[in-house]
């Protein structure tokens, strides 16, 4: 696209550098082109944070109940921005992550307010340029109901 623009505009045309109007037209065209490139390049290469792993505590049987810790490893290796926040949402419960060691974010969610069932854990990471990455690949089974037993004689 740029090559075609330059060919159409300047190919086989003599440039009289003594003519200020032609010099001005060339400079104005180049500035417009540079401005267009400057607007497009950041939008094309802007990449949000990377969420490399998500974990949460499970009980025996593969479910969670009560208060559980959720964590995620988050970085922004592409453009090196710092991570400004990580939030965790499970059903109607949510919490803001706190960074422990670099790149490791965690918080505690109380599942007792949730009905027993399957929920999607949504992790949202935001970097210092307000670029967001949302991960919804983790399913959590909540089971807060105590088991009942019956005695048979």
Tab-separated table of C-alpha atoms in Angstrom:
chain	number	residue	atom	x	y	z
A	1	UNK	CA	0.000	0.000	0.000
A	2	UNK	CA	2.753	2.456	0.940
A	3	UNK	CA	4.854	1.445	-2.047
A	4	UNK	CA	1.893	2.023	-4.400
A	5	UNK	CA	1.229	5.433	-2.852
A	6	UNK	CA	4.840	6.512	-3.305
A	7	UNK	CA	5.001	5.209	-6.891
A	8	UNK	CA	1.732	6.907	-7.850
A	9	UNK	CA	2.816	10.145	-6.234
A	10	UNK	CA	6.473	10.430	-7.218
A	11	UNK	CA	7.531	7.812	-9.803
A	12	UNK	CA	8.939	9.272	-13.030
A	13	UNK	CA	8.193	12.780	-11.914
A	14	UNK	CA	10.952	15.277	-11.831
A	15	UNK	CA	11.445	17.078	-8.594
A	16	UNK	CA	12.398	20.673	-8.993
A	17	UNK	CA	13.923	21.471	-5.612
A	18	UNK	CA	14.034	25.131	-6.567
A	19	UNK	CA	10.238	25.216	-6.639
A	20	UNK	CA	9.099	25.714	-3.010
A	21	UNK	CA	5.561	24.487	-3.771
A	22	UNK	CA	6.816	21.093	-4.979
A	23	UNK	CA	9.170	20.740	-2.011
A	24	UNK	CA	6.354	21.654	0.361
A	25	UNK	CA	4.007	19.151	-1.330
A	26	UNK	CA	6.613	16.402	-0.975
A	27	UNK	CA	7.236	17.184	2.697
A	28	UNK	CA	3.511	17.442	3.450
A	29	UNK	CA	2.875	14.070	1.772
A	30	UNK	CA	5.677	12.441	3.728
A	31	UNK	CA	4.413	13.890	7.017
A	32	UNK	CA	0.908	12.608	6.307
A	33	UNK	CA	2.315	9.177	5.502
A	34	UNK	CA	4.460	9.128	8.651
A	35	UNK	CA	1.449	10.205	10.720
A	36	UNK	CA	-0.670	7.398	9.268
A	37	UNK	CA	2.030	4.849	10.038
A	38	UNK	CA	2.404	6.184	13.580
A	39	UNK	CA	-1.322	5.680	14.168
A	40	UNK	CA	-1.460	2.158	12.742
A	41	UNK	CA	1.699	0.581	14.164
A	42	UNK	CA	0.842	0.798	17.909
A	43	UNK	CA	-2.660	-0.572	17.292
A	44	UNK	CA	-1.310	-3.538	15.355
A	45	UNK	CA	1.400	-4.452	17.834
A	46	UNK	CA	-0.388	-3.690	21.126
A	47	UNK	CA	-0.700	-6.912	23.081
A	48	UNK	CA	-2.184	-7.359	26.511
A	49	UNK	CA	-0.891	-9.383	29.433
A	50	UNK	CA	-0.355	-13.145	29.331
A	51	UNK	CA	-2.048	-15.368	31.914
A	52	UNK	CA	0.171	-18.439	31.928
A	53	UNK	CA	-1.404	-20.517	34.705
A	54	UNK	CA	-4.406	-20.472	37.030
A	55	UNK	CA	-4.798	-22.532	40.183
A	56	UNK	CA	-7.175	-22.903	43.112
A	57	UNK	CA	-7.411	-25.178	46.124
A	58	UNK	CA	-9.450	-28.377	45.792
A	59	UNK	CA	-10.845	-30.807	48.334
A	60	UNK	CA	-10.571	-34.546	47.923
A	61	UNK	CA	-12.975	-35.409	45.105
A	62	UNK	CA	-12.041	-32.436	42.903
A	63	UNK	CA	-14.371	-29.756	44.259
A	64	UNK	CA	-13.953	-26.623	46.311
A	65	UNK	CA	-15.929	-25.386	49.282
A	66	UNK	CA	-15.825	-22.631	51.872
A	67	UNK	CA	-13.001	-20.174	51.458
A	68	UNK	CA	-10.601	-20.979	48.634
A	69	UNK	CA	-7.439	-19.339	47.355
A	70	UNK	CA	-7.212	-18.644	43.644
A	71	UNK	CA	-4.005	-17.588	41.927
A	72	UNK	CA	-2.636	-16.784	38.496
A	73	UNK	CA	0.784	-16.222	36.975
A	74	UNK	CA	0.571	-13.047	34.879
A	75	UNK	CA	3.178	-11.221	32.804
A	76	UNK	CA	3.415	-8.955	29.787
A	77	UNK	CA	6.431	-10.287	27.905
A	78	UNK	CA	5.500	-8.783	24.541
A	79	UNK	CA	5.771	-5.099	25.304
A	80	UNK	CA	7.128	-5.219	28.862
A	81	UNK	CA	4.329	-3.228	30.497
A	82	UNK	CA	3.865	-3.712	34.208
A	83	UNK	CA	0.715	-5.464	35.408
A	84	UNK	CA	-1.531	-3.010	37.225
A	85	UNK	CA	-4.328	-5.330	38.379
A	86	UNK	CA	-5.672	-8.870	38.307
A	87	UNK	CA	-9.244	-9.695	39.286
A	88	UNK	CA	-10.864	-13.066	39.901
A	89	UNK	CA	-14.607	-13.682	39.434
A	90	UNK	CA	-16.449	-16.862	40.392
A	91	UNK	CA	-20.207	-16.620	39.975
A	92	UNK	CA	-21.341	-13.594	41.972
A	93	UNK	CA	-18.160	-13.587	44.078
A	94	UNK	CA	-15.086	-11.615	43.078
A	95	UNK	CA	-11.848	-10.397	44.553
A	96	UNK	CA	-8.914	-8.220	43.556
A	97	UNK	CA	-5.637	-10.062	43.282
A	98	UNK	CA	-2.633	-9.128	45.360
A	99	UNK	CA	0.808	-9.618	43.887
A	100	UNK	CA	3.025	-11.878	45.957
A	101	UNK	CA	6.285	-12.716	44.255
A	102	UNK	CA	6.702	-11.008	40.860
A	103	UNK	CA	4.013	-12.150	38.440
A	104	UNK	CA	2.081	-14.259	40.965
A	105	UNK	CA	-1.317	-12.813	41.858
A	106	UNK	CA	-3.782	-14.361	44.295
A	107	UNK	CA	-6.809	-13.714	46.464
A	108	UNK	CA	-9.328	-15.569	48.587
A	109	UNK	CA	-12.910	-16.196	47.475
A	110	UNK	CA	-15.638	-17.271	49.883
A	111	UNK	CA	-17.765	-19.824	48.023
A	112	UNK	CA	-20.354	-20.215	50.798
A	113	UNK	CA	-22.509	-17.532	49.149
A	114	UNK	CA	-22.696	-19.656	45.978
A	115	UNK	CA	-25.083	-22.502	45.292
A	116	UNK	CA	-23.510	-25.884	44.719
A	117	UNK	CA	-22.644	-26.363	41.065
A	118	UNK	CA	-20.188	-25.666	38.289
A	119	UNK	CA	-18.828	-22.143	37.761
A	120	UNK	CA	-16.419	-20.510	35.322
A	121	UNK	CA	-13.493	-18.778	37.015
A	122	UNK	CA	-12.842	-15.553	35.111
A	123	UNK	CA	-9.412	-13.995	35.504
A	124	UNK	CA	-8.914	-10.473	34.132
A	125	UNK	CA	-5.395	-9.035	33.937
A	126	UNK	CA	-4.779	-5.366	33.101
A	127	UNK	CA	-1.416	-3.821	32.281
A	128	UNK	CA	-0.179	-0.258	32.755
A	129	UNK	CA	-1.473	0.707	29.267
A	130	UNK	CA	-5.008	-0.480	30.179
A	131	UNK	CA	-4.697	-3.479	27.841
A	132	UNK	CA	-6.759	-6.378	29.187
A	133	UNK	CA	-6.619	-10.126	28.859
A	134	UNK	CA	-9.541	-12.229	30.071
A	135	UNK	CA	-9.216	-15.962	30.711
A	136	UNK	CA	-12.363	-18.070	31.129
A	137	UNK	CA	-10.799	-21.498	30.616
A	138	UNK	CA	-11.076	-22.752	34.210
A	139	UNK	CA	-14.172	-24.472	35.598
A	140	UNK	CA	-14.648	-24.786	39.346
A	141	UNK	CA	-17.107	-27.144	41.030
A	142	UNK	CA	-18.489	-25.714	44.260
A	143	UNK	CA	-19.904	-28.141	46.819
A	144	UNK	CA	-20.693	-26.587	50.192
A	145	UNK	CA	-23.367	-29.112	51.181
A	146	UNK	CA	-22.245	-31.518	53.859
A	147	UNK	CA	-22.727	-35.169	52.933
A	148	UNK	CA	-25.509	-37.072	54.648
A	149	UNK	CA	-25.395	-40.670	55.676
A	150	UNK	CA	-28.102	-43.121	56.462
A	151	UNK	CA	-27.753	-46.188	58.562
A	152	UNK	CA	-29.327	-49.323	57.191
A	153	UNK	CA	-29.950	-52.377	59.415
